[in-house]
CSV table of C-alpha atoms in Angstrom, one decimal:
chain,number,residue,atom,x,y,z
D,1,MET,CA,8.9,8.0,0.2
D,2,THR,CA,12.6,8.0,0.4
D,3,GLN,CA,14.8,6.5,-2.0
D,4,HIS,CA,18.1,4.8,-1.3
D,5,ASP,CA,20.7,4.3,-3.7
D,6,ASP,CA,21.7,0.4,-3.1
D,7,PRO,CA,18.0,-1.4,-3.8
D,8,ASP,CA,19.6,-4.7,-2.4
D,9,ARG,CA,20.5,-3.1,0.7
D,10,ASP,CA,17.5,-1.2,1.1
D,11,ALA,CA,15.4,-4.4,0.1
D,12,ALA,CA,17.2,-5.9,3.1
D,13,GLY,CA,16.2,-3.2,5.3
D,14,GLU,CA,19.0,-3.7,8.1
D,15,ALA,CA,21.7,-1.6,7.3
D,16,PRO,CA,21.8,1.9,9.4
D,17,LEU,CA,22.4,5.1,7.4
D,18,ASP,CA,24.3,7.9,8.6
D,19,PRO,CA,22.1,9.6,11.3
D,20,ARG,CA,21.0,13.1,8.5
D,21,GLU,CA,19.7,10.2,6.3
D,22,MET,CA,17.8,8.4,9.3
D,23,LEU,CA,16.5,11.2,10.4
D,24,ALA,CA,15.4,12.2,6.9
D,25,LEU,CA,13.9,8.8,6.9
D,26,ILE,CA,11.7,9.3,10.2
D,27,GLN,CA,10.5,12.7,8.9
D,28,GLY,CA,9.5,11.2,5.1
D,29,GLU,CA,7.5,8.2,6.7
D,30,THR,CA,5.6,10.8,9.4
D,31,THR,CA,4.6,12.6,6.4
D,32,THR,CA,3.6,9.7,4.4
D,33,VAL,CA,1.4,8.4,6.7
D,34,ARG,CA,-0.2,11.7,8.0
D,35,ARG,CA,-0.7,12.9,4.0
D,36,ALA,CA,-2.8,9.3,3.5
D,37,LEU,CA,-4.9,9.9,6.3
D,38,GLY,CA,-5.4,13.4,5.8
D,39,ALA,CA,-5.7,13.4,2.1
D,40,GLN,CA,-8.9,13.8,1.7
D,41,THR,CA,-9.3,17.2,3.9
D,42,PRO,CA,-9.0,19.3,0.8
D,43,VAL,CA,-11.7,16.6,-1.1
D,44,TYR,CA,-14.2,17.4,1.6
D,45,TYR,CA,-13.6,21.4,1.0
D,46,PHE,CA,-13.9,21.1,-2.6
D,47,VAL,CA,-16.7,19.5,-3.3
D,48,TRP,CA,-18.8,21.5,-0.8
D,49,GLY,CA,-17.6,24.8,-1.7
D,50,ILE,CA,-18.1,24.0,-5.5
D,51,ALA,CA,-21.9,22.4,-4.4
D,52,TRP,CA,-22.8,25.5,-2.3
D,53,LEU,CA,-21.6,28.4,-4.7
D,54,VAL,CA,-22.8,27.0,-7.7
D,55,GLY,CA,-26.1,24.7,-6.0
D,56,TYR,CA,-27.1,28.1,-4.4
D,57,LEU,CA,-26.6,30.3,-7.6
D,58,VAL,CA,-28.8,27.7,-9.7
D,59,TYR,CA,-30.7,27.9,-7.3
D,60,TRP,CA,-31.5,31.6,-6.9
D,61,ALA,CA,-31.0,32.1,-10.5
D,62,GLY,CA,-34.5,29.6,-10.8
D,63,ALA,CA,-36.0,31.3,-7.5
D,64,PRO,CA,-39.2,33.5,-8.8
D,65,GLY,CA,-38.7,37.3,-8.1
D,66,SER,CA,-35.0,36.9,-8.4
D,67,ASP,CA,-32.5,39.3,-9.9
D,68,SER,CA,-30.4,36.6,-11.4
D,69,PRO,CA,-29.4,37.9,-14.9
D,70,ILE,CA,-29.6,34.6,-16.3
D,71,THR,CA,-33.2,33.1,-14.8
D,72,LEU,CA,-33.5,29.5,-14.7
D,73,PRO,CA,-37.2,27.6,-14.6
D,74,ILE,CA,-37.6,26.6,-10.6
D,75,VAL,CA,-38.0,23.0,-11.0
D,76,PRO,CA,-34.4,22.2,-12.6
D,77,ALA,CA,-32.6,24.4,-10.8
D,78,VAL,CA,-33.7,23.2,-7.5
D,79,ILE,CA,-32.8,19.3,-9.3
D,80,VAL,CA,-29.5,20.8,-10.3
D,81,PHE,CA,-29.2,22.2,-6.6
D,82,ALA,CA,-30.0,18.9,-4.9
D,83,ALA,CA,-28.2,16.9,-7.3
D,84,LEU,CA,-25.0,18.8,-6.2
D,85,ILE,CA,-25.6,18.5,-2.6
D,86,VAL,CA,-26.8,14.6,-2.9
D,87,ALA,CA,-23.2,14.2,-5.0
D,88,ALA,CA,-21.0,16.1,-2.5
D,89,ALA,CA,-22.5,14.2,0.7
D,90,ALA,CA,-21.7,10.9,-1.4
D,91,ILE,CA,-18.2,12.0,-2.6
D,92,SER,CA,-17.7,12.4,0.8
D,93,THR,CA,-18.9,9.5,2.4
D,94,VAL,CA,-16.5,7.8,-0.2
D,95,VAL,CA,-13.7,9.6,0.2
D,96,GLY,CA,-14.0,9.3,4.5
D,97,ILE,CA,-14.4,5.5,4.7
D,98,ARG,CA,-11.8,5.1,2.0
D,99,SER,CA,-9.3,7.2,4.0
D,100,ASN,CA,-10.0,5.4,7.1
D,101,ARG,CA,-9.5,1.8,5.4
D,102,GLY,CA,-7.2,-0.6,7.5
D,103,ILE,CA,-7.2,1.6,10.7
D,104,LYS,CA,-8.7,0.0,13.8
D,105,GLY,CA,-8.7,2.2,17.0
D,106,THR,CA,-9.7,5.7,18.5
D,107,SER,CA,-9.7,7.2,14.6
D,108,GLN,CA,-12.1,5.0,13.6
D,109,TRP,CA,-14.3,5.9,16.6
D,110,VAL,CA,-14.0,9.3,16.4
D,111,GLY,CA,-14.6,9.0,12.1
D,112,THR,CA,-17.4,7.0,12.5
D,113,ILE,CA,-19.2,9.2,15.0
D,114,TYR,CA,-18.4,12.1,13.5
D,115,GLY,CA,-19.2,11.2,9.9
D,116,LEU,CA,-22.7,9.9,10.9
D,117,SER,CA,-23.6,13.1,13.2
D,118,TRP,CA,-23.9,14.8,9.6
D,119,PRO,CA,-26.8,12.3,8.3
D,120,VAL,CA,-28.2,12.3,11.5
D,121,MET,CA,-28.5,16.5,12.2
D,122,GLY,CA,-29.5,16.3,8.2
D,123,ILE,CA,-32.5,14.2,8.4
D,124,ALA,CA,-33.2,16.0,11.8
D,125,ILE,CA,-33.2,19.3,10.3
D,126,GLY,CA,-35.1,18.6,7.4
D,127,MET,CA,-37.8,16.5,9.2
D,128,ILE,CA,-38.5,19.8,11.4
D,129,GLY,CA,-38.6,21.8,8.1
D,130,MET,CA,-41.2,19.2,6.7
D,131,GLY,CA,-43.4,19.9,9.9
D,132,LEU,CA,-42.8,23.6,9.6
D,133,ILE,CA,-44.4,23.5,5.8
D,134,ARG,CA,-47.2,21.2,7.0
D,135,GLN,CA,-48.2,23.3,9.9
D,136,GLY,CA,-48.5,26.2,7.3
D,137,MET,CA,-45.3,27.9,7.1
D,138,SER,CA,-44.5,29.3,3.4
D,139,ILE,CA,-42.2,28.1,0.3
D,140,GLU,CA,-40.4,31.3,1.0
D,141,LEU,CA,-40.4,31.3,4.7
D,142,ALA,CA,-39.1,27.2,4.5
D,143,THR,CA,-36.3,28.1,2.2
D,144,ILE,CA,-34.8,30.9,4.6
D,145,TYR,CA,-35.3,28.2,7.4
D,146,PHE,CA,-33.2,25.5,5.2
D,147,THR,CA,-30.7,27.4,4.2
D,148,SER,CA,-29.8,28.5,7.3
D,149,SER,CA,-30.5,25.7,9.5
D,150,TYR,CA,-27.9,23.7,7.1
D,151,ALA,CA,-25.2,26.0,7.3
D,152,LEU,CA,-25.8,26.1,11.1
D,153,MET,CA,-25.5,22.5,11.1
D,154,VAL,CA,-22.0,23.0,9.3
D,155,THR,CA,-21.2,25.7,11.7
D,156,ALA,CA,-21.5,22.8,15.0
D,157,LEU,CA,-19.8,20.5,13.4
D,158,TYR,CA,-16.9,22.5,11.8
D,159,LEU,CA,-16.3,23.3,15.6
D,160,ALA,CA,-16.5,19.9,17.0
D,161,GLY,CA,-14.2,18.8,14.0
D,162,ALA,CA,-11.7,21.8,15.1
D,163,ALA,CA,-11.8,20.6,18.5
D,164,ILE,CA,-11.2,16.9,17.9
D,165,TRP,CA,-8.4,17.7,15.0
D,166,ARG,CA,-7.3,20.7,16.3
D,167,SER,CA,-7.8,22.6,13.1
D,168,ILE,CA,-8.0,25.9,13.1
D,169,ASP,CA,-8.7,26.1,9.2
D,170,GLN,CA,-12.3,24.3,10.4
D,171,LEU,CA,-12.8,26.5,12.9
D,172,VAL,CA,-12.6,29.5,10.6
D,173,ILE,CA,-14.4,28.5,8.0
D,174,GLY,CA,-17.2,27.3,10.3
D,175,LEU,CA,-17.6,30.6,11.7
D,176,ILE,CA,-17.5,31.8,8.4
D,177,ILE,CA,-20.5,29.8,7.9
D,178,GLY,CA,-21.5,30.8,11.1
D,179,VAL,CA,-22.1,34.5,10.0
D,180,ALA,CA,-24.1,33.2,6.9
D,181,ALA,CA,-26.2,31.3,8.6
D,182,THR,CA,-27.0,34.1,10.6
D,183,VAL,CA,-27.0,36.8,8.4
D,184,THR,CA,-28.5,35.9,5.2
D,185,PRO,CA,-32.2,35.7,6.6
D,186,SER,CA,-31.9,39.3,6.4
D,187,PHE,CA,-31.6,39.5,2.7
D,188,GLY,CA,-35.1,38.1,2.6
D,189,TYR,CA,-36.1,35.0,-0.1
D,190,PRO,CA,-34.5,34.7,-2.8
D,191,ASN,CA,-31.8,36.7,-2.2
D,192,ASN,CA,-30.3,34.6,0.9
D,193,LEU,CA,-29.4,32.3,-1.5
D,194,LEU,CA,-27.0,34.5,-3.1
D,195,ALA,CA,-25.4,35.5,-0.1
D,196,MET,CA,-25.2,32.4,0.6
D,197,ALA,CA,-23.5,30.8,-2.2
D,198,LEU,CA,-21.2,34.2,-2.2
D,199,ILE,CA,-20.4,33.8,1.5
D,200,ALA,CA,-20.1,30.0,2.5
D,201,GLY,CA,-18.8,28.6,-1.0
D,202,PRO,CA,-15.8,30.4,-1.3
D,203,ALA,CA,-14.8,30.1,2.3
D,204,LEU,CA,-15.2,26.4,1.8
D,205,LEU,CA,-12.8,27.1,-1.5
D,206,ALA,CA,-10.3,28.8,0.2
D,207,GLY,CA,-10.5,26.1,3.0
D,208,GLY,CA,-9.4,23.2,0.0
D,209,VAL,CA,-6.6,25.5,-1.7
D,210,ILE,CA,-5.0,25.9,2.2
D,211,ALA,CA,-5.6,22.4,3.1
D,212,ILE,CA,-4.0,21.3,-0.3
D,213,ILE,CA,-1.0,23.4,1.2
D,214,ARG,CA,-0.9,22.2,4.4
D,215,ASN,CA,-0.8,18.6,2.9
D,216,ARG,CA,1.9,19.8,1.0
D,217,ARG,CA,4.1,21.3,3.9
D,218,ALA,CA,3.1,18.5,6.2
C,1,MET,CA,25.7,9.6,24.6
C,2,ASP,CA,24.1,6.0,24.4
C,3,GLU,CA,24.5,3.5,22.2
C,4,LEU,CA,21.4,3.6,19.4
C,5,ASP,CA,19.2,1.1,20.0
C,6,PRO,CA,20.1,-1.7,17.4
C,7,VAL,CA,16.5,-3.0,16.8
C,8,ILE,CA,15.1,0.3,15.2
C,9,HIS,CA,19.2,1.5,13.8
C,10,ALA,CA,17.8,-0.3,10.3
C,11,SER,CA,16.5,1.6,8.1
C,12,ALA,CA,13.6,-0.4,7.0
C,13,ARG,CA,12.6,-1.3,10.8
C,14,LEU,CA,13.0,2.5,11.4
C,15,ARG,CA,11.0,3.3,8.4
C,16,ILE,CA,8.1,0.6,10.1
C,17,THR,CA,8.5,2.3,13.5
C,18,ALA,CA,7.8,5.7,12.3
C,19,SER,CA,5.1,5.0,10.4
C,20,LEU,CA,3.5,3.1,13.2
C,21,ALA,CA,4.9,6.0,15.6
C,22,ALA,CA,2.8,8.6,13.2
C,23,LEU,CA,-0.7,7.5,13.9
C,24,ASP,CA,-2.4,8.3,16.9
C,25,PRO,CA,-1.5,5.8,19.9
C,26,GLY,CA,-4.8,4.8,20.2
C,27,ASP,CA,-5.2,3.1,16.5
C,28,ARG,CA,-4.1,0.0,14.9
C,29,ILE,CA,-3.1,-0.1,11.1
C,30,ALA,CA,-3.8,-3.4,9.2
C,31,PHE,CA,-1.0,-5.5,7.3
C,32,PRO,CA,-1.9,-4.4,3.3
C,33,ARG,CA,-2.6,-0.5,4.8
C,34,LEU,CA,0.8,-0.3,6.4
C,35,GLN,CA,2.7,-2.6,3.4
C,36,GLU,CA,1.1,-0.1,0.7
C,37,LEU,CA,2.5,3.0,2.6
C,38,LEU,CA,5.8,1.6,3.0
C,39,GLY,CA,6.0,0.6,-0.3
C,40,MET,CA,7.5,-2.9,1.2
C,41,THR,CA,7.2,-6.7,0.1
C,42,ALA,CA,5.5,-8.4,2.4
C,43,GLY,CA,7.8,-11.1,3.3
C,44,ASN,CA,10.7,-8.0,3.9
C,45,LEU,CA,8.0,-6.0,6.2
C,46,SER,CA,6.9,-9.4,8.2
C,47,THR,CA,10.5,-10.0,8.5
C,48,HIS,CA,11.1,-6.7,10.2
C,49,LEU,CA,8.2,-6.8,12.1
C,50,ARG,CA,9.1,-10.3,13.8
C,51,LYS,CA,12.2,-8.4,15.1
C,52,LEU,CA,10.0,-5.7,16.3
C,53,GLU,CA,7.6,-7.8,17.7
C,54,ASP,CA,10.6,-10.1,19.8
C,55,ALA,CA,11.7,-6.8,20.8
C,56,ASP,CA,8.3,-5.9,22.3
C,57,TYR,CA,8.4,-2.6,20.4
C,58,VAL,CA,5.2,-3.8,17.8
C,59,ARG,CA,1.8,-5.5,19.1
C,60,VAL,CA,0.8,-7.8,16.3
C,61,GLU,CA,-3.5,-8.5,17.0
C,62,LYS,CA,-4.4,-11.4,14.2
C,63,THR,CA,-7.9,-11.7,14.2
C,64,HIS,CA,-10.6,-11.8,11.3
C,65,GLN,CA,-13.0,-9.9,9.2
C,66,GLY,CA,-16.0,-12.4,8.0
C,67,ARG,CA,-13.7,-15.5,7.0
C,68,THR,CA,-10.9,-13.5,6.5
C,69,PRO,CA,-7.5,-13.4,8.6
C,70,VAL,CA,-6.6,-9.6,8.8
C,71,THR,CA,-3.4,-8.8,10.9
C,72,TYR,CA,-4.0,-5.3,12.9
C,73,LEU,CA,-0.3,-3.6,14.0
C,74,ASN,CA,0.7,-0.8,16.5
C,75,LEU,CA,3.5,0.1,18.7
C,76,THR,CA,3.8,-0.6,22.1
C,77,PRO,CA,4.2,2.0,24.5
C,78,ALA,CA,7.9,0.6,25.0
C,79,GLY,CA,8.2,0.8,21.6
C,80,ARG,CA,6.7,4.4,21.3
C,81,ALA,CA,9.3,5.2,24.0
C,82,ALA,CA,12.1,3.6,22.0
C,83,PHE,CA,11.0,5.5,19.0
C,84,GLU,CA,11.4,8.8,20.7
C,85,THR,CA,14.7,8.1,22.6
C,86,TYR,CA,16.2,7.2,19.5
C,87,THR,CA,14.7,10.5,17.4
C,88,GLU,CA,15.8,12.3,20.2
C,89,GLN,CA,19.9,10.5,19.8
C,90,LEU,CA,19.6,11.6,16.6
C,91,ARG,CA,18.8,15.1,16.9
C,92,SER,CA,21.5,15.3,19.7
C,93,LEU,CA,24.0,13.7,17.1
C,94,LEU,CA,23.2,16.2,14.7
C,95,GLY,CA,23.5,19.0,17.2
C,96,GLY,CA,20.4,19.8,16.5
C,97,GLU,CA,20.4,21.3,13.2
C,98,LEU,CA,17.5,19.1,11.7
C,99,ALA,CA,15.4,19.4,14.5
């Protein structure tokens, strides 16, 4: 926020400044508003980057037959993985709602529909997976199905986000996660979990760093 | 060069107009959120908003969320056009050096 030398004059706000200062005011306010409304973007990337990198690594370390140097029991590993995903979803929801507070209109509509697309798609993928398991799909195949399907969901919604907000970052990360969704099944269970951790996790974390740099430059 | 628009050519009103112009044209912002973004007192913000509303640059929508009254604000097309013209005039005055 721009500061002025004379607080009384600034408090009244009637006095014009010289053109250079007025232009600086415009640029300052534009940046303030854009940062305030876009401040949540790096948070999404970081919480999901950590959830995917750490979560899938822990899941892989707990999976029977993994070559992990540190092996974990499967049940706690799955609980840690699920807790990280649930935490990331909860943080994203809170941050998304907070960033849009006090704003009504087009952005609210777009944000609400986009935000709700995640649980809608997530539940649909979960239910299809459960149906497949009931039809006899093994846990190994189900793990491959869930890992790739959720990554493909992220791809689809990141591509939609890139289209809505004209975000190159979302486009690139979405495509990288799309590649991860496509190639990880060929590593087989449980190495698909390791591959997903190592492709998607760093891509999201790099997105977070880039988003912070972009916000600072905005 | 035309005269700079006296409605916007005052630091507080320029800051308000610039903030509203940074929103999506289809969006409205609640008074408290705008106040928080600008760091202005409620009284000062109201005073300047009234002048912008009188000039038909800002639309003030008074509504209720439950029983709480809420005021939403957005630039009118005239306000957005005035802001763009003003910004262009400043840039021309400065010879495009800060463009």
